[in-house]
mmCIF file of C-alpha atoms in Angstrom:
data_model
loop_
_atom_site.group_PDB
_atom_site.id
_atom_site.type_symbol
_atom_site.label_atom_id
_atom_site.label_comp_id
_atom_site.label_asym_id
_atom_site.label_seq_id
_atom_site.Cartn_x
_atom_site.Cartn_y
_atom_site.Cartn_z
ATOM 1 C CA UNK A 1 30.310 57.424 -45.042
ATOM 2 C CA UNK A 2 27.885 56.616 -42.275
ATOM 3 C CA UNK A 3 24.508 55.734 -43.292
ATOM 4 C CA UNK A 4 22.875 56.345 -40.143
ATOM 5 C CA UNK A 5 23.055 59.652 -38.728
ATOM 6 C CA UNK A 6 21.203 61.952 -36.094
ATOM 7 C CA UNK A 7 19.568 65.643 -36.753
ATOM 8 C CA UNK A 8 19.690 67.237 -32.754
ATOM 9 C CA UNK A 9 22.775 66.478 -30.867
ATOM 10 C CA UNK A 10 21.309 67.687 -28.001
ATOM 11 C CA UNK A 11 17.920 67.546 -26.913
ATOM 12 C CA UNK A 12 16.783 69.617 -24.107
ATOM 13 C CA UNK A 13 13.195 69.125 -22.777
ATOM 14 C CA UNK A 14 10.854 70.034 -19.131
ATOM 15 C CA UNK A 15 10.468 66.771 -17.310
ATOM 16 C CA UNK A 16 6.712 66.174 -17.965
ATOM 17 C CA UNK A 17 6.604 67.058 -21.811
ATOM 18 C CA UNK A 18 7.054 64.853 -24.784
ATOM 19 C CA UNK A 19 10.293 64.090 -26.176
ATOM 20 C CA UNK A 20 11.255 63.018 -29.478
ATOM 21 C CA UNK A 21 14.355 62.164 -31.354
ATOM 22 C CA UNK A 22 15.129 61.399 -34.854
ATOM 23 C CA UNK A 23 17.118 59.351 -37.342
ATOM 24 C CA UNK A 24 17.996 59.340 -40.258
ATOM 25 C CA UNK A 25 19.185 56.451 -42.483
ATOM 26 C CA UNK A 26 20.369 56.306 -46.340
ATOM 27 C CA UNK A 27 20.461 52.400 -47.174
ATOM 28 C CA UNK A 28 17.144 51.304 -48.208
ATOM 29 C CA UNK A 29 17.762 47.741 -47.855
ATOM 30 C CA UNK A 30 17.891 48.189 -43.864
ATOM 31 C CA UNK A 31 15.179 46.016 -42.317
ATOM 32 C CA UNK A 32 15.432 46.105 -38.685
ATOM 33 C CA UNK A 33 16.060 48.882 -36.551
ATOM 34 C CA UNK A 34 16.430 49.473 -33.213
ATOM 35 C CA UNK A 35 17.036 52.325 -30.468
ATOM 36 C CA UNK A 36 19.586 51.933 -27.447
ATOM 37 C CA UNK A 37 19.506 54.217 -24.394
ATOM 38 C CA UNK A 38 23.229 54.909 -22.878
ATOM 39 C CA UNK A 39 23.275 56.236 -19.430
ATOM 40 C CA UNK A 40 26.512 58.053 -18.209
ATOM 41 C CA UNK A 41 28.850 55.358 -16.906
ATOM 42 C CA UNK A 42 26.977 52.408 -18.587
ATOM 43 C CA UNK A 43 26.713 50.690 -21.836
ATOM 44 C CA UNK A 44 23.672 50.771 -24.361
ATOM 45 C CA UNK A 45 20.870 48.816 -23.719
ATOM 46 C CA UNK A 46 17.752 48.397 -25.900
ATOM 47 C CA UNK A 47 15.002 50.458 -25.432
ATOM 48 C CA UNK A 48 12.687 49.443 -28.914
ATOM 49 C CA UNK A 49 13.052 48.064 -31.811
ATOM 50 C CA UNK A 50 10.947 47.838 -35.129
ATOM 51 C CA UNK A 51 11.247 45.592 -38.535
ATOM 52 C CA UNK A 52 10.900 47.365 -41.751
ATOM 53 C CA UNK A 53 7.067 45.721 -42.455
ATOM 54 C CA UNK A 54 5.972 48.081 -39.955
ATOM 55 C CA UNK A 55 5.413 52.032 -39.530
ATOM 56 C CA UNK A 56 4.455 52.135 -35.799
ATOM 57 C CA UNK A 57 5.686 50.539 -32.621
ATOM 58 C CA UNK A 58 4.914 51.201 -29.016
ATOM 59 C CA UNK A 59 6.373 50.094 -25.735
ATOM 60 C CA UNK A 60 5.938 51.386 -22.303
ATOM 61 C CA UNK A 61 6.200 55.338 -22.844
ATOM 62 C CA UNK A 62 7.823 54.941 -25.491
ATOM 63 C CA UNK A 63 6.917 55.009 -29.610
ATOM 64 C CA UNK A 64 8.951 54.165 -32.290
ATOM 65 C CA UNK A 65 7.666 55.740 -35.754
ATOM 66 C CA UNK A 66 9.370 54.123 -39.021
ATOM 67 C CA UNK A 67 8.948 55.814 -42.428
ATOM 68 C CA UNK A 68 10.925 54.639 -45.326
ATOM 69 C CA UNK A 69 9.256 57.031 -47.970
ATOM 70 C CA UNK A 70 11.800 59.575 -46.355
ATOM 71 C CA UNK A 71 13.990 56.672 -44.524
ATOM 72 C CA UNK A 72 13.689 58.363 -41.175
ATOM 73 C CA UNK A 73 13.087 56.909 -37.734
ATOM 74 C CA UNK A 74 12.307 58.797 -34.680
ATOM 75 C CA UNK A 75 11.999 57.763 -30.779
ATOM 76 C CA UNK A 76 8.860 59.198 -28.866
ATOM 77 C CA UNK A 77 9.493 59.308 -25.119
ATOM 78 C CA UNK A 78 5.638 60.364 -23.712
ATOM 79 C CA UNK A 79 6.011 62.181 -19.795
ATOM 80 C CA UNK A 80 9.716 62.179 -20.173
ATOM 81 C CA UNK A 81 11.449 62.059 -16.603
ATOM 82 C CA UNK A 82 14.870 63.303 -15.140
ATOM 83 C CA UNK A 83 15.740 59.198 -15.166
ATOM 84 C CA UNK A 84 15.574 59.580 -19.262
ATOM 85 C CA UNK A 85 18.256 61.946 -19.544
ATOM 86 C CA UNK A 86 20.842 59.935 -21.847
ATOM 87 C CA UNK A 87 22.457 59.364 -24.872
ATOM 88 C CA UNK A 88 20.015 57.818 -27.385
ATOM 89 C CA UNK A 89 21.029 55.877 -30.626
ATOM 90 C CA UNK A 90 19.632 54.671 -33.208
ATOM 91 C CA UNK A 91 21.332 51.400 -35.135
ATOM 92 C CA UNK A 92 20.026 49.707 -38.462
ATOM 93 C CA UNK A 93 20.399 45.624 -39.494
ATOM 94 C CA UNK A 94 20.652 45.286 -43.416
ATOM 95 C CA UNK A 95 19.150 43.149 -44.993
ATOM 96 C CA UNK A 96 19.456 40.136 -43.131
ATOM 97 C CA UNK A 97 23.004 40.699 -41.499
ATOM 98 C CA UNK A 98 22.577 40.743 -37.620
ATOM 99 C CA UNK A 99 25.423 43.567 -37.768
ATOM 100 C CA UNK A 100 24.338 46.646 -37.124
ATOM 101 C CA UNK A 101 25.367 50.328 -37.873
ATOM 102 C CA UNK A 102 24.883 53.139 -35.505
ATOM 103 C CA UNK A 103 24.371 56.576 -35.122
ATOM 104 C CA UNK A 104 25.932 59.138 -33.695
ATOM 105 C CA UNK A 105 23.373 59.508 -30.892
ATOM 106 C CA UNK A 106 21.599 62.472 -29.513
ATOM 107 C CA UNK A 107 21.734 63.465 -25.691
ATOM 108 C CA UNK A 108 18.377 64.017 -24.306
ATOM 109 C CA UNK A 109 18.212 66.539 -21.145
ATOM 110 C CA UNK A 110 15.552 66.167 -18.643
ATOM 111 C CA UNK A 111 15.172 69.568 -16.367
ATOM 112 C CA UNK A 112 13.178 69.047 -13.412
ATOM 113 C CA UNK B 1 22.147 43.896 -15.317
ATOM 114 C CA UNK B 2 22.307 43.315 -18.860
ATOM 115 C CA UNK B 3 24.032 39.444 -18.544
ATOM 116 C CA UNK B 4 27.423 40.918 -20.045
ATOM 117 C CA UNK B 5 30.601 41.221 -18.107
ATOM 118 C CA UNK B 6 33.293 43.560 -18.418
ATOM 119 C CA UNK B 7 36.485 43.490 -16.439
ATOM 120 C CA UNK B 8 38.446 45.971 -15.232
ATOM 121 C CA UNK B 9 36.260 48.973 -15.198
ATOM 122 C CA UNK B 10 39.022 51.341 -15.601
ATOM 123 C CA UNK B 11 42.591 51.115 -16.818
ATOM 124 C CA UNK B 12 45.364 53.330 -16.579
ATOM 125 C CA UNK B 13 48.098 52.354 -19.555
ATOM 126 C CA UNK B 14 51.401 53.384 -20.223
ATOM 127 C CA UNK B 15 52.312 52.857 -24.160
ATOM 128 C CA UNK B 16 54.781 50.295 -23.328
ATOM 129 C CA UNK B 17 52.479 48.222 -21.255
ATOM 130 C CA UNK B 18 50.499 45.060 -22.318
ATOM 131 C CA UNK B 19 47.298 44.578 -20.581
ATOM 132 C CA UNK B 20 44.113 42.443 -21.314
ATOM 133 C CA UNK B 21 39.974 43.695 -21.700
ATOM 134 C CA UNK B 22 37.550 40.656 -20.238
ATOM 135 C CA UNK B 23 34.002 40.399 -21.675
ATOM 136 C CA UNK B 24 31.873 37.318 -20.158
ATOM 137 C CA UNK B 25 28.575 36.649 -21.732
ATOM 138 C CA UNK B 26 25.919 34.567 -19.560
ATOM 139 C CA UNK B 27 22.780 34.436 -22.336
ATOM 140 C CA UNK B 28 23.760 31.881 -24.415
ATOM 141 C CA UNK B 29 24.526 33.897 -27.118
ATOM 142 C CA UNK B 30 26.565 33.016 -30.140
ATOM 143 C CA UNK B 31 27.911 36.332 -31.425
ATOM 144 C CA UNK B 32 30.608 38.324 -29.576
ATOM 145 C CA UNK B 33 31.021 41.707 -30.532
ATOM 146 C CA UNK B 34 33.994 44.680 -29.203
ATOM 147 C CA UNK B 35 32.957 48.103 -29.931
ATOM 148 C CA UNK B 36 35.362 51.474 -29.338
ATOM 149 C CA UNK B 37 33.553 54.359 -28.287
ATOM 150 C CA UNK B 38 35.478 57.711 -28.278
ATOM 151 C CA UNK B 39 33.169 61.172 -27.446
ATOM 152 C CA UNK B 40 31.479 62.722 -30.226
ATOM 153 C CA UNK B 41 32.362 59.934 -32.650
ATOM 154 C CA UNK B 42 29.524 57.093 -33.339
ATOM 155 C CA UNK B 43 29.989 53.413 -32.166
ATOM 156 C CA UNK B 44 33.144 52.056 -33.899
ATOM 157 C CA UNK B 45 32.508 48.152 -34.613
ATOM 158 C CA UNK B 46 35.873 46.330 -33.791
ATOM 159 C CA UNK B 47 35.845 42.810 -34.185
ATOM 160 C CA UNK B 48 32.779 40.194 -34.717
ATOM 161 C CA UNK B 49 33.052 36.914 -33.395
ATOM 162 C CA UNK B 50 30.458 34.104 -34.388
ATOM 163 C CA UNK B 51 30.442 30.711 -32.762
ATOM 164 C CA UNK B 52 34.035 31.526 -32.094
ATOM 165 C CA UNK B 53 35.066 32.464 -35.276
ATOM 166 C CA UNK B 54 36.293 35.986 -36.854
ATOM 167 C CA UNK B 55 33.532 37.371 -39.159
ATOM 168 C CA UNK B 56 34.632 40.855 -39.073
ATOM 169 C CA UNK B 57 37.962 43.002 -38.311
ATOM 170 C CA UNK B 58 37.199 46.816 -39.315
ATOM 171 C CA UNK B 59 41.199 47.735 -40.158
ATOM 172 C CA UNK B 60 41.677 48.049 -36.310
ATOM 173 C CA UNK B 61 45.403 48.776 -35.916
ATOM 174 C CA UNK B 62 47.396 45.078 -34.943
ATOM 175 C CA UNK B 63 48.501 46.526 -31.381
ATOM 176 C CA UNK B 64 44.964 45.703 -31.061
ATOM 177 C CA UNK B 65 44.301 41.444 -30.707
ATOM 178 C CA UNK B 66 41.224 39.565 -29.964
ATOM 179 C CA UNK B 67 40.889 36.407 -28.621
ATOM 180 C CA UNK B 68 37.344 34.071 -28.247
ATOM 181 C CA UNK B 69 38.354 30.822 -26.619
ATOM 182 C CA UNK B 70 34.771 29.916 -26.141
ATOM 183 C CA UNK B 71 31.161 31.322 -26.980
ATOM 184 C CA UNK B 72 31.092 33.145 -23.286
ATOM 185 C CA UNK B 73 34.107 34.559 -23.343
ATOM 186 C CA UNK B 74 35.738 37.417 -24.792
ATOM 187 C CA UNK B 75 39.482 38.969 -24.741
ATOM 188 C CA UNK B 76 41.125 42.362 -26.159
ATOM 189 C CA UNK B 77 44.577 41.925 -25.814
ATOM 190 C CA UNK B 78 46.459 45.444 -25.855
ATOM 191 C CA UNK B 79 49.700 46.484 -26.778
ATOM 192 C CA UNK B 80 51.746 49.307 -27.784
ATOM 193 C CA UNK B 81 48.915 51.571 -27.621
ATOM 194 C CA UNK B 82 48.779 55.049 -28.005
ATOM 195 C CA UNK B 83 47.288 57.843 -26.547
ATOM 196 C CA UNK B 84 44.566 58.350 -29.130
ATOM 197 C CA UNK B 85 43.318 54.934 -28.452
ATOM 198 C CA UNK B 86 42.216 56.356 -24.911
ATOM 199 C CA UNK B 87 37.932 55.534 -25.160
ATOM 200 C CA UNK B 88 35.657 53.388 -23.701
ATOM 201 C CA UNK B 89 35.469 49.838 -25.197
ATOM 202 C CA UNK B 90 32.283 48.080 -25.053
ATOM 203 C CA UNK B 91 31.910 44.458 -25.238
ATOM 204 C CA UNK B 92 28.127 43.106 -26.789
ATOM 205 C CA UNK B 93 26.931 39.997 -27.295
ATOM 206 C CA UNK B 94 23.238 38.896 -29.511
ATOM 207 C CA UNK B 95 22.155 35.782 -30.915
ATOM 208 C CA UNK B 96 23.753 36.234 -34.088
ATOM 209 C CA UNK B 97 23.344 34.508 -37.136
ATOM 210 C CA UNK B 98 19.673 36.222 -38.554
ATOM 211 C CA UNK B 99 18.367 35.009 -40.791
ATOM 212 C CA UNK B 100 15.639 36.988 -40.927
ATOM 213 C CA UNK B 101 17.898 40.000 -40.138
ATOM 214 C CA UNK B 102 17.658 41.925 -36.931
ATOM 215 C CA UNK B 103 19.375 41.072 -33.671
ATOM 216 C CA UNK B 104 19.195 43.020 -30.274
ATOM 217 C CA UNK B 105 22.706 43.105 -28.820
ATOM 218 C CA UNK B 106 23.201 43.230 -24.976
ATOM 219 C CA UNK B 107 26.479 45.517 -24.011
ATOM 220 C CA UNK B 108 28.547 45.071 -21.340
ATOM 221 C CA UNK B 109 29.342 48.431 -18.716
ATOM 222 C CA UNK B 110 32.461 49.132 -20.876
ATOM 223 C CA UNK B 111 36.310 49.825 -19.637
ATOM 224 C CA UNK B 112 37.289 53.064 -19.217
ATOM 225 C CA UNK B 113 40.736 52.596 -20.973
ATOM 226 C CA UNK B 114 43.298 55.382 -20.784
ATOM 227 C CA UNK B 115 46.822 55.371 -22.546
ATOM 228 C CA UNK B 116 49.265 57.762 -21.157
#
């Protein structure tokens, strides 16, 4: 089965407030993860991305948290805006392969 | 702009038709990747193509045929298909090759296929 999976389908969220989104992965030798934004009509492009050795990862308004007690990974969007409504995935790299697995992805809705 | 190609943009397929996917990579990179995406479902992984080589094939159905003639470029040749196979098929492309694990992969826009 999938080892990478998503809790919310569908996030919906004020355009201002905080957004996060989780993941949840299953194979403890993944080392490397990574979130992907999909807008409609586009293809996934990389947002963040965070190696194992580390809990905690920031970018511009953005946070990725890593914790592989309970092998969960979530995406922290700070002041999200109407231009962040999209699908968000999450992938995972094991151990060394540069293959990675996805998610099922979660759609995040901005309302103005 | 993400540096990956995809041509067409949208294809309209009868079953009996043949027709070609284009991916074009201009990073430099050395792994090739085609991905089916079909709503609700996660990313499928296709094919995997390293340094022009076949690394992975994940059981995709033989109507189905890739071709890498060079590290740039990228073909799915399609054939025979049927109407389930309607999705959008992404083309990627990353370094490949980690050794230390952990590669970003740059997608192409996708083509809208549908199989009528």
């Amino acid at each position: 089965g999938e080892s990478v999976g998503l809790h919310l389908p569908t996030l919906s969220v004020q355009e201002g407030d905080n957004s996060i989104i989780n993941c949840a992965y299953s194979n403890s030798a993944s080392d490397y993860f990574i979130w992907y934004k999909q807008e409609s009509g586009k293809g996934p492009q990389f947002i963040i991305d965070i190696r194992s050795n580390m809990d905690k990862r920031q970018g511009q308004r953005v946070t990725v948290l890593l914790n592989k007690t309970v092998k969960h990974l979530s995406l922290q969007i700070a002041a999200t805006q109407p231009g962040d409504s999209a699908v968000y995935f999450c992938a995972e790299n094991i151990g060394g392969s540069y293959i990675p697995t996805f998610g099922r992805g979660t759609s995040l809705i901005v309302h103005p | 702009e993400t540096g990956v190609t995809q041509t067409p943009r949208h294809l309209v397929m009868g079953m009996t038709n043949k027709k070609s996917l284009k991916c074009e990579q201009h990073l430099g990179h050395n792994a090739m990747y085609w991905y089916k995406q079909s709503a609700k479902k996660p990313l499928e992984l296709m094919f995997v193509y390293s340094l022009e080589e076949r690394v992975e094939n994940n059981s995709v159905p033989s109507r189905f045929s890739p071709e890498c003639p060079n590290s740039s470029h990228l073909f799915l040749h399609l054939h025979t298909l049927q109407p389930e196979d309607s999705a959008l098929y992404l083309c990627a492309s990353s370094q490949g090759g980690g050794g230390t694990g952990g590669d970003t992969q740059y997608f192409g826009p996708g083509t809208r296929l549908t199989v009528l």
